[in-house]
mmCIF file of C-alpha atoms and ligand atoms in Angstrom:
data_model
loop_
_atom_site.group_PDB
_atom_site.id
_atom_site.type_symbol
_atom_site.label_atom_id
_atom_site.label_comp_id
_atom_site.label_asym_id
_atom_site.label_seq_id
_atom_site.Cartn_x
_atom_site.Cartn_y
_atom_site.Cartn_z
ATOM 1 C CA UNK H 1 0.000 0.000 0.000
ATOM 2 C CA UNK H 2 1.237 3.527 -0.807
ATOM 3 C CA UNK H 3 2.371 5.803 1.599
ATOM 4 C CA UNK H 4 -0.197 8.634 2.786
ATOM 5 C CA UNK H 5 0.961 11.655 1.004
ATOM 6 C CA UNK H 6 2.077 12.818 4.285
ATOM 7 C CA UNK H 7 0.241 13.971 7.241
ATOM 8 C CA UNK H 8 -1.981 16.453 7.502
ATOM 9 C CA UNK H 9 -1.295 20.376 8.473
ATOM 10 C CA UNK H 10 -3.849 20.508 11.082
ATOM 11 C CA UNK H 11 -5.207 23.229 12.357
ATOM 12 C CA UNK H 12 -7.497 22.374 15.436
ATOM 13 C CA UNK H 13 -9.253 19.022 13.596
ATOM 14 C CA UNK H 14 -9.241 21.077 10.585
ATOM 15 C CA UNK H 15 -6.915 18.690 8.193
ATOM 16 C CA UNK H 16 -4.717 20.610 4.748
ATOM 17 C CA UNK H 17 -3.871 17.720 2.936
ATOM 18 C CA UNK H 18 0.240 18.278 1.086
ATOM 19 C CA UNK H 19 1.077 16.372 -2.035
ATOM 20 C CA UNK H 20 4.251 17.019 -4.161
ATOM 21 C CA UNK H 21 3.795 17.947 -8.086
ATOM 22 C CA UNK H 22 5.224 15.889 -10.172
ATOM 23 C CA UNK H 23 9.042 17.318 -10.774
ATOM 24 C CA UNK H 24 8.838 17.018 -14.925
ATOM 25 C CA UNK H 25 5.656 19.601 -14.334
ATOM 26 C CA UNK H 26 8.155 22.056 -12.500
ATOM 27 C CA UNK H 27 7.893 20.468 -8.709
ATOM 28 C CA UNK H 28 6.532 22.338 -6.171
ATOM 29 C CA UNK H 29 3.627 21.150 -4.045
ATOM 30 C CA UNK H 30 -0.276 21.385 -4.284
ATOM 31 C CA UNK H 31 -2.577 21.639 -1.042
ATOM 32 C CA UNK H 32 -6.053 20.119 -0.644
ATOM 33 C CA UNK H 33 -7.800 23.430 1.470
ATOM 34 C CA UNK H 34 -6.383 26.254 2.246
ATOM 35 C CA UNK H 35 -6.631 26.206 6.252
ATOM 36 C CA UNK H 36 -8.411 28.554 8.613
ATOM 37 C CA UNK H 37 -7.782 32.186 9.817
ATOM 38 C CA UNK H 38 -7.901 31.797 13.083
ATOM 39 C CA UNK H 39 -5.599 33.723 16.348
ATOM 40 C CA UNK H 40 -5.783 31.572 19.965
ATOM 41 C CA UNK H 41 -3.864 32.827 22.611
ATOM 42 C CA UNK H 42 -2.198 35.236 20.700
ATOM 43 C CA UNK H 43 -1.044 32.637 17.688
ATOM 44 C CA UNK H 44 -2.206 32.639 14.213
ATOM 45 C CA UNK H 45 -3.070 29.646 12.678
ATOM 46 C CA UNK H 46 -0.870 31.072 9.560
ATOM 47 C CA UNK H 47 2.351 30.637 11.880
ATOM 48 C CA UNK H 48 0.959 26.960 12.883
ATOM 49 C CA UNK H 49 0.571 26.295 9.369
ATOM 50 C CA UNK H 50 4.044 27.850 7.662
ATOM 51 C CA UNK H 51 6.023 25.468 10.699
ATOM 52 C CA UNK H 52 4.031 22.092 9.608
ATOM 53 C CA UNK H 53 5.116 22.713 5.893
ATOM 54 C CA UNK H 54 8.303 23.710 6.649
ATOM 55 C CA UNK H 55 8.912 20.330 8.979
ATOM 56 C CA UNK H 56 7.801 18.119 5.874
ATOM 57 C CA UNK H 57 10.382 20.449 3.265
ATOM 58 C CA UNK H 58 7.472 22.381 1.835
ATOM 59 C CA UNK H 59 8.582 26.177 1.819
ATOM 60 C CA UNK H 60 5.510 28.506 1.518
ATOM 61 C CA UNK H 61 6.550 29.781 -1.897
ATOM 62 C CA UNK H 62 6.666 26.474 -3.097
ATOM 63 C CA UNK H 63 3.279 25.974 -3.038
ATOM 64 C CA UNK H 64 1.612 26.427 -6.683
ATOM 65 C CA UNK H 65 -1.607 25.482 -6.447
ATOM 66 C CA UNK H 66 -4.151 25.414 -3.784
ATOM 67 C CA UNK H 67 -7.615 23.346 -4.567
ATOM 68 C CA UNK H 68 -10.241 24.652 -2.400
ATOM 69 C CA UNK H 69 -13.035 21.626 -1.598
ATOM 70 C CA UNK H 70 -15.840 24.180 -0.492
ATOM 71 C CA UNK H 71 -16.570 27.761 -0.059
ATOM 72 C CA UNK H 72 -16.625 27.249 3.913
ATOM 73 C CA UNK H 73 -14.673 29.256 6.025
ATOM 74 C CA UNK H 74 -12.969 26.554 7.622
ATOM 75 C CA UNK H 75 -11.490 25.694 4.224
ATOM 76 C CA UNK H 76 -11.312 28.769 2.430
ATOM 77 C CA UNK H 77 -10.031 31.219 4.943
ATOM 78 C CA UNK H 78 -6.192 31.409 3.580
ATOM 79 C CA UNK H 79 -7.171 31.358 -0.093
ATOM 80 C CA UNK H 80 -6.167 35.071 -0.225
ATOM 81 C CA UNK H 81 -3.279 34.607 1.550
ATOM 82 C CA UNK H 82 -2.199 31.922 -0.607
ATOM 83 C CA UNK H 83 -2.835 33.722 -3.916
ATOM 84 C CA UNK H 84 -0.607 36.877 -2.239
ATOM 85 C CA UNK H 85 2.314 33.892 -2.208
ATOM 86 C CA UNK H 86 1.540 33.054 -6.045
ATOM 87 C CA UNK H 87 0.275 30.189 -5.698
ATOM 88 C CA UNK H 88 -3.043 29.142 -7.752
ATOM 89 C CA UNK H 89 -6.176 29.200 -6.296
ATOM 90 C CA UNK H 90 -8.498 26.659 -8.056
ATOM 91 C CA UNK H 91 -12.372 26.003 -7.195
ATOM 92 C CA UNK H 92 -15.757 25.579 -8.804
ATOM 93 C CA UNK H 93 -17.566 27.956 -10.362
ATOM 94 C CA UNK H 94 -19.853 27.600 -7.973
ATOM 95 C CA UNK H 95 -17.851 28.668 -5.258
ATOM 96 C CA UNK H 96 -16.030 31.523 -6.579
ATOM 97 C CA UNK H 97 -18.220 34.533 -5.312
ATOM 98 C CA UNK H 98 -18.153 33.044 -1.960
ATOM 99 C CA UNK H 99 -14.244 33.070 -2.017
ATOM 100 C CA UNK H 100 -14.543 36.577 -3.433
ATOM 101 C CA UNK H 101 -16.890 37.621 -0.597
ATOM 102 C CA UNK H 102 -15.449 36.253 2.527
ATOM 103 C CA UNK H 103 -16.472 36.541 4.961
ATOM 104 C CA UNK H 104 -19.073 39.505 4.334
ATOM 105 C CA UNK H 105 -21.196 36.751 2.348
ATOM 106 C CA UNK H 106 -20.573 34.091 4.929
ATOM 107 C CA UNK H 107 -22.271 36.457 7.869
ATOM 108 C CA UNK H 108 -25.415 37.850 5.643
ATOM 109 C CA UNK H 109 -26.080 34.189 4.376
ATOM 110 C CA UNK H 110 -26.270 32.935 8.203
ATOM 111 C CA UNK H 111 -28.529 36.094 8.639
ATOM 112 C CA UNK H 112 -30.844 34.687 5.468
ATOM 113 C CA UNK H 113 -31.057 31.051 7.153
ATOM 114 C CA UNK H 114 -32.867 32.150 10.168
ATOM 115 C CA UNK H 115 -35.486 33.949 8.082
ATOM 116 C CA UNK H 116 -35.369 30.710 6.407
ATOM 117 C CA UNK H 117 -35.973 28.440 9.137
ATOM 118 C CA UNK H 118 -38.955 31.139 10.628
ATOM 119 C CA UNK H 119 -40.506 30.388 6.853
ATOM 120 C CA UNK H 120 -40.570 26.477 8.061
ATOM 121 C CA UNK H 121 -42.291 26.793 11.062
ATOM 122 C CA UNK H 122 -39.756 27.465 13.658
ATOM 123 C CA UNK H 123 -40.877 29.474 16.359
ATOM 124 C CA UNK H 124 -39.057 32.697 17.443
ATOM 125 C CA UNK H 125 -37.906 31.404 20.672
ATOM 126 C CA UNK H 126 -36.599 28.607 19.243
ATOM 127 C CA UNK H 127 -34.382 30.818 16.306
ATOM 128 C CA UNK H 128 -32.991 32.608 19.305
ATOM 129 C CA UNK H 129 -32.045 29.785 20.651
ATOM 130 C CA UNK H 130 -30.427 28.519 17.923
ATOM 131 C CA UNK H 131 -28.360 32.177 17.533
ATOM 132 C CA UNK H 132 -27.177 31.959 21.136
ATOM 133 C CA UNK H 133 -25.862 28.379 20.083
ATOM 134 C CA UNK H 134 -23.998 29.274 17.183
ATOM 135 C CA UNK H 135 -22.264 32.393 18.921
ATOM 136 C CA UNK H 136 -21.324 29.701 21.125
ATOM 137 C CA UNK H 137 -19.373 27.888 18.471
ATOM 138 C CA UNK H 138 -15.750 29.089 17.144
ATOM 139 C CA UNK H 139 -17.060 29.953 13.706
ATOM 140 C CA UNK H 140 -17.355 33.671 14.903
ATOM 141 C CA UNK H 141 -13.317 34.093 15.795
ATOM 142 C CA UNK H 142 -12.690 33.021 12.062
ATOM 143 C CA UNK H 143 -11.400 35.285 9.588
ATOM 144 C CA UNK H 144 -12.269 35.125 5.793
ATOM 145 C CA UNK H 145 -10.237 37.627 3.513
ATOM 146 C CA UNK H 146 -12.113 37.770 -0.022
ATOM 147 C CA UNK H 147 -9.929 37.172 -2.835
ATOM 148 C CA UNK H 148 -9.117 39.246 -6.110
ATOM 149 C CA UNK H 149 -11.567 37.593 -8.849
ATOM 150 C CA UNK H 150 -8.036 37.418 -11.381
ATOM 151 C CA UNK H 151 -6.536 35.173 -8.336
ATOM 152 C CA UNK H 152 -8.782 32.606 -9.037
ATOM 153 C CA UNK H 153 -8.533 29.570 -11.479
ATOM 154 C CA UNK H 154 -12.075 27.868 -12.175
ATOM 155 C CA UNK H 155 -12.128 24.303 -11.335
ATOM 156 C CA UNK H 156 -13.877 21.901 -13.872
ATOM 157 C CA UNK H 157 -14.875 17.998 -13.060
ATOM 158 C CA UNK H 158 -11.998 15.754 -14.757
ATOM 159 C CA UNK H 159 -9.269 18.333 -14.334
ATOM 160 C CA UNK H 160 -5.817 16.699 -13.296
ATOM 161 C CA UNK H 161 -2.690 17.399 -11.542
ATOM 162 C CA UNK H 162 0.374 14.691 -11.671
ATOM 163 C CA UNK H 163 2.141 14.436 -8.636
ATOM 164 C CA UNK H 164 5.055 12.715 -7.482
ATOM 165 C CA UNK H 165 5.627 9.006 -8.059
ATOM 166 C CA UNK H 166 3.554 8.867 -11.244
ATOM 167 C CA UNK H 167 0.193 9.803 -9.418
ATOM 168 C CA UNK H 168 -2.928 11.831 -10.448
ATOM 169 C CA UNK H 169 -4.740 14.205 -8.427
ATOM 170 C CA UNK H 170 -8.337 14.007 -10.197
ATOM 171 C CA UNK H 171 -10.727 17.262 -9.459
ATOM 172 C CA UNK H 172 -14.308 15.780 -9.100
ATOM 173 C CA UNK H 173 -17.411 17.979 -8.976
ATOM 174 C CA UNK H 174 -19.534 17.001 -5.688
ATOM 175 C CA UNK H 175 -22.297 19.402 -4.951
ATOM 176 C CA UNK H 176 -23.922 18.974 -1.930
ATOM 177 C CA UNK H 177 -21.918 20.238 1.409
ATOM 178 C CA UNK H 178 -22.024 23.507 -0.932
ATOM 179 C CA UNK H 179 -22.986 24.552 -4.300
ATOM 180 C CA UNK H 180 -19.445 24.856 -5.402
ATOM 181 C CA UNK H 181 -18.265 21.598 -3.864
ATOM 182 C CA UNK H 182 -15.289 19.260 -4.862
ATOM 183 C CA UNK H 183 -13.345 16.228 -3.837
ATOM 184 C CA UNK H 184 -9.840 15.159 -4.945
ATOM 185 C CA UNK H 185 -8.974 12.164 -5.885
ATOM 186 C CA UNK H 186 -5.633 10.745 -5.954
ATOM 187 C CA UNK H 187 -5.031 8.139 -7.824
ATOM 188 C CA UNK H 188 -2.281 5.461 -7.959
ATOM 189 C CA UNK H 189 0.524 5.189 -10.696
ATOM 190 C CA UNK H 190 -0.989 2.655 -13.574
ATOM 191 C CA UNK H 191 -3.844 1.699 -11.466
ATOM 192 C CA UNK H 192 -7.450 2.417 -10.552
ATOM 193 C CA UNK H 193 -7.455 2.799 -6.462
ATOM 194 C CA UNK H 194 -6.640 5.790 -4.786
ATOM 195 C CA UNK H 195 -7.227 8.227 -1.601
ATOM 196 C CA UNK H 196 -9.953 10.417 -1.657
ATOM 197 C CA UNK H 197 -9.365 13.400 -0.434
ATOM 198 C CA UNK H 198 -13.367 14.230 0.308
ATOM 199 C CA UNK H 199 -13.567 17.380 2.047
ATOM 200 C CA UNK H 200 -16.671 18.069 4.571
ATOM 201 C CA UNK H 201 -18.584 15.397 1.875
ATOM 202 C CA UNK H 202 -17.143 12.048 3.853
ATOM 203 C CA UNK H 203 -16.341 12.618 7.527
ATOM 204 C CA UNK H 204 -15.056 10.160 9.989
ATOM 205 C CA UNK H 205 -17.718 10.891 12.619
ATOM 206 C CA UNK H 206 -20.211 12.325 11.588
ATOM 207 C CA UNK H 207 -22.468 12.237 8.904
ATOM 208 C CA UNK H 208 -22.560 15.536 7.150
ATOM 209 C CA UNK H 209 -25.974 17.283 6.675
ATOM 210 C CA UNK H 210 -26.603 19.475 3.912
ATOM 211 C CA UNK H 211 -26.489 23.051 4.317
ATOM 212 C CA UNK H 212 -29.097 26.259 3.467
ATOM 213 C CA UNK H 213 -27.723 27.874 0.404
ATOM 214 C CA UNK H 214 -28.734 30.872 -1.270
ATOM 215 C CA UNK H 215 -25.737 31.561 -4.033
ATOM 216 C CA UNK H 216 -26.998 35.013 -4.888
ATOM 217 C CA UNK H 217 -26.338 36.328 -1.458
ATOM 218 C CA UNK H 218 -22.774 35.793 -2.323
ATOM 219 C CA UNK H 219 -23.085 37.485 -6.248
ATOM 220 C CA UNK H 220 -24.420 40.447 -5.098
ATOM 221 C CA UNK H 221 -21.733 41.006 -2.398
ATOM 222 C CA UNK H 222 -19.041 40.374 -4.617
ATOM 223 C CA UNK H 223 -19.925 42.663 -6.925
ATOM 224 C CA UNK H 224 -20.710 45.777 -5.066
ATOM 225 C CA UNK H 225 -18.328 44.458 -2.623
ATOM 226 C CA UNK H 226 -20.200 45.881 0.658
ATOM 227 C CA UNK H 227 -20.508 44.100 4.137
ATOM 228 C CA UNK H 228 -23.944 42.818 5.227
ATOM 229 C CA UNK H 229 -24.471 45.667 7.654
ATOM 230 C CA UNK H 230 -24.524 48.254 4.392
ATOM 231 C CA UNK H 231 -26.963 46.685 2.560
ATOM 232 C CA UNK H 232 -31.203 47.385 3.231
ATOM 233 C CA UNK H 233 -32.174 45.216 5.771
ATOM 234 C CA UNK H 234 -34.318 42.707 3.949
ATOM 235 C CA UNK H 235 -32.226 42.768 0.583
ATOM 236 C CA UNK H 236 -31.475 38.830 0.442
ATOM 237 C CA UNK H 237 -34.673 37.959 2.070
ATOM 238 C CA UNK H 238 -36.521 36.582 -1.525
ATOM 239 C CA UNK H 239 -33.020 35.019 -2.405
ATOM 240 C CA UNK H 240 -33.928 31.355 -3.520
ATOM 241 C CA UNK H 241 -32.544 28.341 -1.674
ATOM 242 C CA UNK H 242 -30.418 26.321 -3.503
ATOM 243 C CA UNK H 243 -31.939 22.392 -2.514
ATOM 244 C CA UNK H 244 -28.721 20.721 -1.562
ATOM 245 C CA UNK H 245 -29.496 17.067 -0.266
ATOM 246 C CA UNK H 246 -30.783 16.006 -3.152
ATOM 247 C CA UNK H 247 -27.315 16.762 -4.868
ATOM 248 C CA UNK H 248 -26.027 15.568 -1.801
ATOM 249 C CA UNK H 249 -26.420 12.333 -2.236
ATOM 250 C CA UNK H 250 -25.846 12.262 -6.342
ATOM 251 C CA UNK H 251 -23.128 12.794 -5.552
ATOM 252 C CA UNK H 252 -21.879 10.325 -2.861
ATOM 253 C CA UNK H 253 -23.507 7.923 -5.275
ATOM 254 C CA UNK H 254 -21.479 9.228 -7.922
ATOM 255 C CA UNK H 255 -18.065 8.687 -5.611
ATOM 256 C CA UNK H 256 -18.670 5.289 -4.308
ATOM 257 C CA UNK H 257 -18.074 3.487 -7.941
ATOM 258 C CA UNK H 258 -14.671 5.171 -7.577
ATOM 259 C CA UNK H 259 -12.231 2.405 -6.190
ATOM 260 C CA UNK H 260 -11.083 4.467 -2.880
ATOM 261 C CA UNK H 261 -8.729 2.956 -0.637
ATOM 262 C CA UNK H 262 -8.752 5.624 2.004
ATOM 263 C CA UNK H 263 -10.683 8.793 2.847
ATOM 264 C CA UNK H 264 -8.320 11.832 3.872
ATOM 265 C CA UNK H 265 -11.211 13.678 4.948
ATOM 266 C CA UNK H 266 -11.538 18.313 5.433
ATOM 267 C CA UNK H 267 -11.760 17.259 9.277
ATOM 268 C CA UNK H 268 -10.407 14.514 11.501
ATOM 269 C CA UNK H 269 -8.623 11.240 11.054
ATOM 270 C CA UNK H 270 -8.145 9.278 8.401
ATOM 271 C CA UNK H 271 -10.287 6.286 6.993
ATOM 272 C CA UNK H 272 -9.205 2.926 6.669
ATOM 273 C CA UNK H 273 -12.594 1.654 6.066
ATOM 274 C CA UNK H 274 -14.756 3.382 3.729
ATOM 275 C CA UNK H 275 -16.928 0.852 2.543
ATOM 276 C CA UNK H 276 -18.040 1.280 6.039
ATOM 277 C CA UNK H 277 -18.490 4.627 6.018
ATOM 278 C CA UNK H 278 -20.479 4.720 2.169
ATOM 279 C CA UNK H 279 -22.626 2.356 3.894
ATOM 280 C CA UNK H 280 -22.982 4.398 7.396
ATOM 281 C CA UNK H 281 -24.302 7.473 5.022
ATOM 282 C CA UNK H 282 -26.869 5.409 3.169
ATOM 283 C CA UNK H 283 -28.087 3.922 6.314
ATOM 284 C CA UNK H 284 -28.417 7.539 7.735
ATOM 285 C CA UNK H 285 -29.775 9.218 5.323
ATOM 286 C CA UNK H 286 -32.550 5.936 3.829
ATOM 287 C CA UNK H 287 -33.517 5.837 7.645
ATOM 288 C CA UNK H 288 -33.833 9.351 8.158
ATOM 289 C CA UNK H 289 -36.008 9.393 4.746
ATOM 290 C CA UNK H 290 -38.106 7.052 5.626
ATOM 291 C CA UNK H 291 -39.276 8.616 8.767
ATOM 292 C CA UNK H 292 -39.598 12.059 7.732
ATOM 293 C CA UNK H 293 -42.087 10.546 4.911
ATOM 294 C CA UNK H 294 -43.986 8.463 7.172
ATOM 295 C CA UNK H 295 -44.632 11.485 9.327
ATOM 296 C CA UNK H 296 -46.064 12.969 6.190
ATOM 297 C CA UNK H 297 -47.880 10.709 5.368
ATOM 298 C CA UNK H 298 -49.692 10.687 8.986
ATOM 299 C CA UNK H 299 -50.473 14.224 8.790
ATOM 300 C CA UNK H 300 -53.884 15.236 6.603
ATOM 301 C CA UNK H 301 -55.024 17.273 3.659
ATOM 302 C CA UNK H 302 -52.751 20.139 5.682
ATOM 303 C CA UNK H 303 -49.290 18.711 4.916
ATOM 304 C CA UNK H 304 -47.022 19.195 7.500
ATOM 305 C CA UNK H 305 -44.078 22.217 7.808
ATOM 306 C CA UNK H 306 -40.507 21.168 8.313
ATOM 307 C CA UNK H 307 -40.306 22.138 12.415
ATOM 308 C CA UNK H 308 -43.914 19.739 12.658
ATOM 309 C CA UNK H 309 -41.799 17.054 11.054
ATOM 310 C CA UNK H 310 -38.834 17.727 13.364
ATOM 311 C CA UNK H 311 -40.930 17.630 16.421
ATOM 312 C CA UNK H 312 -42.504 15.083 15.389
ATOM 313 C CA UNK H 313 -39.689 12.795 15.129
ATOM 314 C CA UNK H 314 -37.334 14.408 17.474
ATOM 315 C CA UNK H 315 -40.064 15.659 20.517
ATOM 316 C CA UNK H 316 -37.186 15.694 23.001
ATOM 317 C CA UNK H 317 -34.366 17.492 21.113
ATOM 318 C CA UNK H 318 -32.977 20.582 22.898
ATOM 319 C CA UNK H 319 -33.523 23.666 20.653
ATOM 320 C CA UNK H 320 -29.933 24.900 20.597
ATOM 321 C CA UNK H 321 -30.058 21.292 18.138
ATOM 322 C CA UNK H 322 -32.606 22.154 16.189
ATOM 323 C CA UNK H 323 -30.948 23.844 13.892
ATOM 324 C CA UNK H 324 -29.415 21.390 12.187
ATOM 325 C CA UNK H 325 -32.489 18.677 12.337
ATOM 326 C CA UNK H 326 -33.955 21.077 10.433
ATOM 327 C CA UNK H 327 -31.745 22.135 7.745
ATOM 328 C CA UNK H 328 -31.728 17.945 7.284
ATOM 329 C CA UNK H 329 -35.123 17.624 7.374
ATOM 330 C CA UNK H 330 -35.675 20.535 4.809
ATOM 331 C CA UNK H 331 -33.353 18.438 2.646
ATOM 332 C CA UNK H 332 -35.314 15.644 2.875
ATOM 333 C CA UNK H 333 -38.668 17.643 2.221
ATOM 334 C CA UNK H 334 -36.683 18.633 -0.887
ATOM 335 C CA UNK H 335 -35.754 14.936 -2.029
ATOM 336 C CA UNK H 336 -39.430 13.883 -1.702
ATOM 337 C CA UNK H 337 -40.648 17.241 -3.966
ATOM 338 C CA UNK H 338 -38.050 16.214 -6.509
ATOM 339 C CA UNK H 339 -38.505 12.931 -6.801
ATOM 340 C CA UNK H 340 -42.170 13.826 -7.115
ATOM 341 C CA UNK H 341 -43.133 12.413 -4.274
ATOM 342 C CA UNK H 342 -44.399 15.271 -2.259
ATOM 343 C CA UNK H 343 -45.416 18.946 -3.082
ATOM 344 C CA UNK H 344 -44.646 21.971 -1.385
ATOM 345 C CA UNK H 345 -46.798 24.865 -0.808
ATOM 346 C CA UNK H 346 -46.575 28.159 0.761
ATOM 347 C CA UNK H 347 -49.232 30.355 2.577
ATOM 348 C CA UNK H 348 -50.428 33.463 2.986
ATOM 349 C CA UNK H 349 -48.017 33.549 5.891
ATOM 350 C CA UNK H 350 -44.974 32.597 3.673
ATOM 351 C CA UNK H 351 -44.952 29.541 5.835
ATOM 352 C CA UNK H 352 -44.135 26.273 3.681
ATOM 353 C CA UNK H 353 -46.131 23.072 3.776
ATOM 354 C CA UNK H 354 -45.433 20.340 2.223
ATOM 355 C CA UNK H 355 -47.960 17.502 1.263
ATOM 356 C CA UNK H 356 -47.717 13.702 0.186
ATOM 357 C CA UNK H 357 -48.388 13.206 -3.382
ATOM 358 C CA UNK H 358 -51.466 10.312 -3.177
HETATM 359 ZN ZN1 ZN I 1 -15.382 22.020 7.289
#
């Protein structure tokens, strides 16, 4: 079995996976994510970073290209910093406005979700609750520097990179996590398996849930290039959702005929097993299904909105979780309306409904 690549840089469980380009292309090295702008206790991640690269031989200005897997600020918050350096900053077309944005985008999108969740039922006292939780997690201390548009190199599915020892970095689109979503796959010399390196798509422990979208938030912003708090209050608020589960788990479907050895994953350790963990998502997310339409199909001619469904299968979740049962639930609402299976309505309230198809 091939070595890994090398460890990680980690940055908190926040993994940048290093591979060396292939020394007939010109050398130098290529990084899977760009890391996260973050200071604790007076260091910068930046500083934690540079020493990890430098321990494994990989001088900063080395680095030519930098593939970012999603426009998360976890992922993307050094793309900037990286394209200062020289190197090239490659992601979907998808996910360029966001990198172009920052972290600008990034705050008046989380501002849009709330009105989002309010427009599937969730009470107010539960939204605040939910805001109080997520100033409780880190995401807030992050920084996100937008990047200059001619920085950045559009990604396409099927693009390649060779890397040392006769191996092929393969860019593959994987919508879902995020519009603009990729993984990396690295595949052996003269041979079909590889490592996957899958981003937030495949994680060790946990499944991922899909996200609330709404890609136009992020347009606007990068072009007139204001923060959130200089725009009209209620400017995004008609900004469509993007419906990512469904996409979601194309996708996943689309990576398991790939012949992957090991997962190097955006977060956490890596797996050995990932037949076990391809099977651990479609487990999760059939079961999950399956309940969420059997609670629709229990409620009448009045359909059910997504915070019913989520109290109806999770009556003793704590609020500061509900959140994120309902951004999965709303994903599955939105697998059962595509696949024709329900329909979705919304009333004079703006509240959605949605309704088995009989
Ligand atoms: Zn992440």
């Amino acid at each position: 079995m091939p070595p890994l690549p090398s460890s990680p840089f980690t940055l908190g469980d926040n993994n940048v996976w290093p591979f060396r380009l292939d020394a007939e292309d010109g050398g130098g090295w290529l990084l899977v994510d760009a890391g996260l702008d973050v200071l604790e206790d007076g260091v910068a991640s930046w500083d934690v970073l540079v020493a990890q690269a430098r321990a494994i031989g990989c001088e900063i200005e080395d680095v030519r290209v930098v593939v970012v897997t999603h426009e998360h600020i976890d992922h993307a918050g050094f793309a900037a910093r990286w394209a200062d350096l020289g190197a090239a900053v490659v992601a979907m077309p998808a996910a360029l406005s966001m990198l172009i944005a920052g972290r600008s985008a990034y705050d008046a999108i989380r501002e849009r979700r709330m009105q989002e969740l309010r427009a599937h039922g969730c009470p107010e006292d539960v939204l605040d609750a939910i805001v109080q939780a997520q100033r409780a997690h880190d995401t807030h201390r992050l920084a996100w520097q937008g990047c200059v548009p001619s920085d950045l190199i559009e990604a396409h599915d099927g693009d390649t990179f060779a890397l040392e020892g006769g191996r092929t970095l393969h860019l593959i689109a994987a919508p879902g996590h995020t519009p603009g979503n990729l993984v990396a796959f690295v595949q052996d010399a003269g041979g079909t398996a590889g490592d996957l390196c899958s981003g937030d798509t495949l994680l060790p422990t946990t499944i991922p849930t899909p996200g609330l979208h709404f890609p136009a938030i992020a347009d606007v912003i990068a072009e007139i290039g204001h923060t959130p708090g200089d725009i009209r209050p209620g400017t995004f608020e008609e900004m469509e959702r993007w419906p990512s589960l469904p996409s979601f788990l194309r996708s996943v479907g689309r990576l398991r005929a790939l012949n992957v050895r090991r997962i190097l994953p955006g977060h956490g350790p890596v797996v050995e097993d990932p037949a076990r963990l391809f099977a651990q998502f479609d487990e999760h997310h059939a079961r999950r299904s399956q309940r969420v339409r059997a609670h629709l199909e229990l409620t009448g001619a009045d359909g059910a909105t997504a915070y019913e469904v989520v109290r109806g299968l999770f009556p003793r979740l704590p609020a500061a979780r509900l959140g994120q049962a309902l951004t999965e639930v709303i994903g599955h609402l939105d697998v059962l309306v595509e696949g024709g299976d329900a329909t979705q309505t919304r009333d004079e309230d703006g509240i959605f409904r949605t309704h088995i198809a009989r």
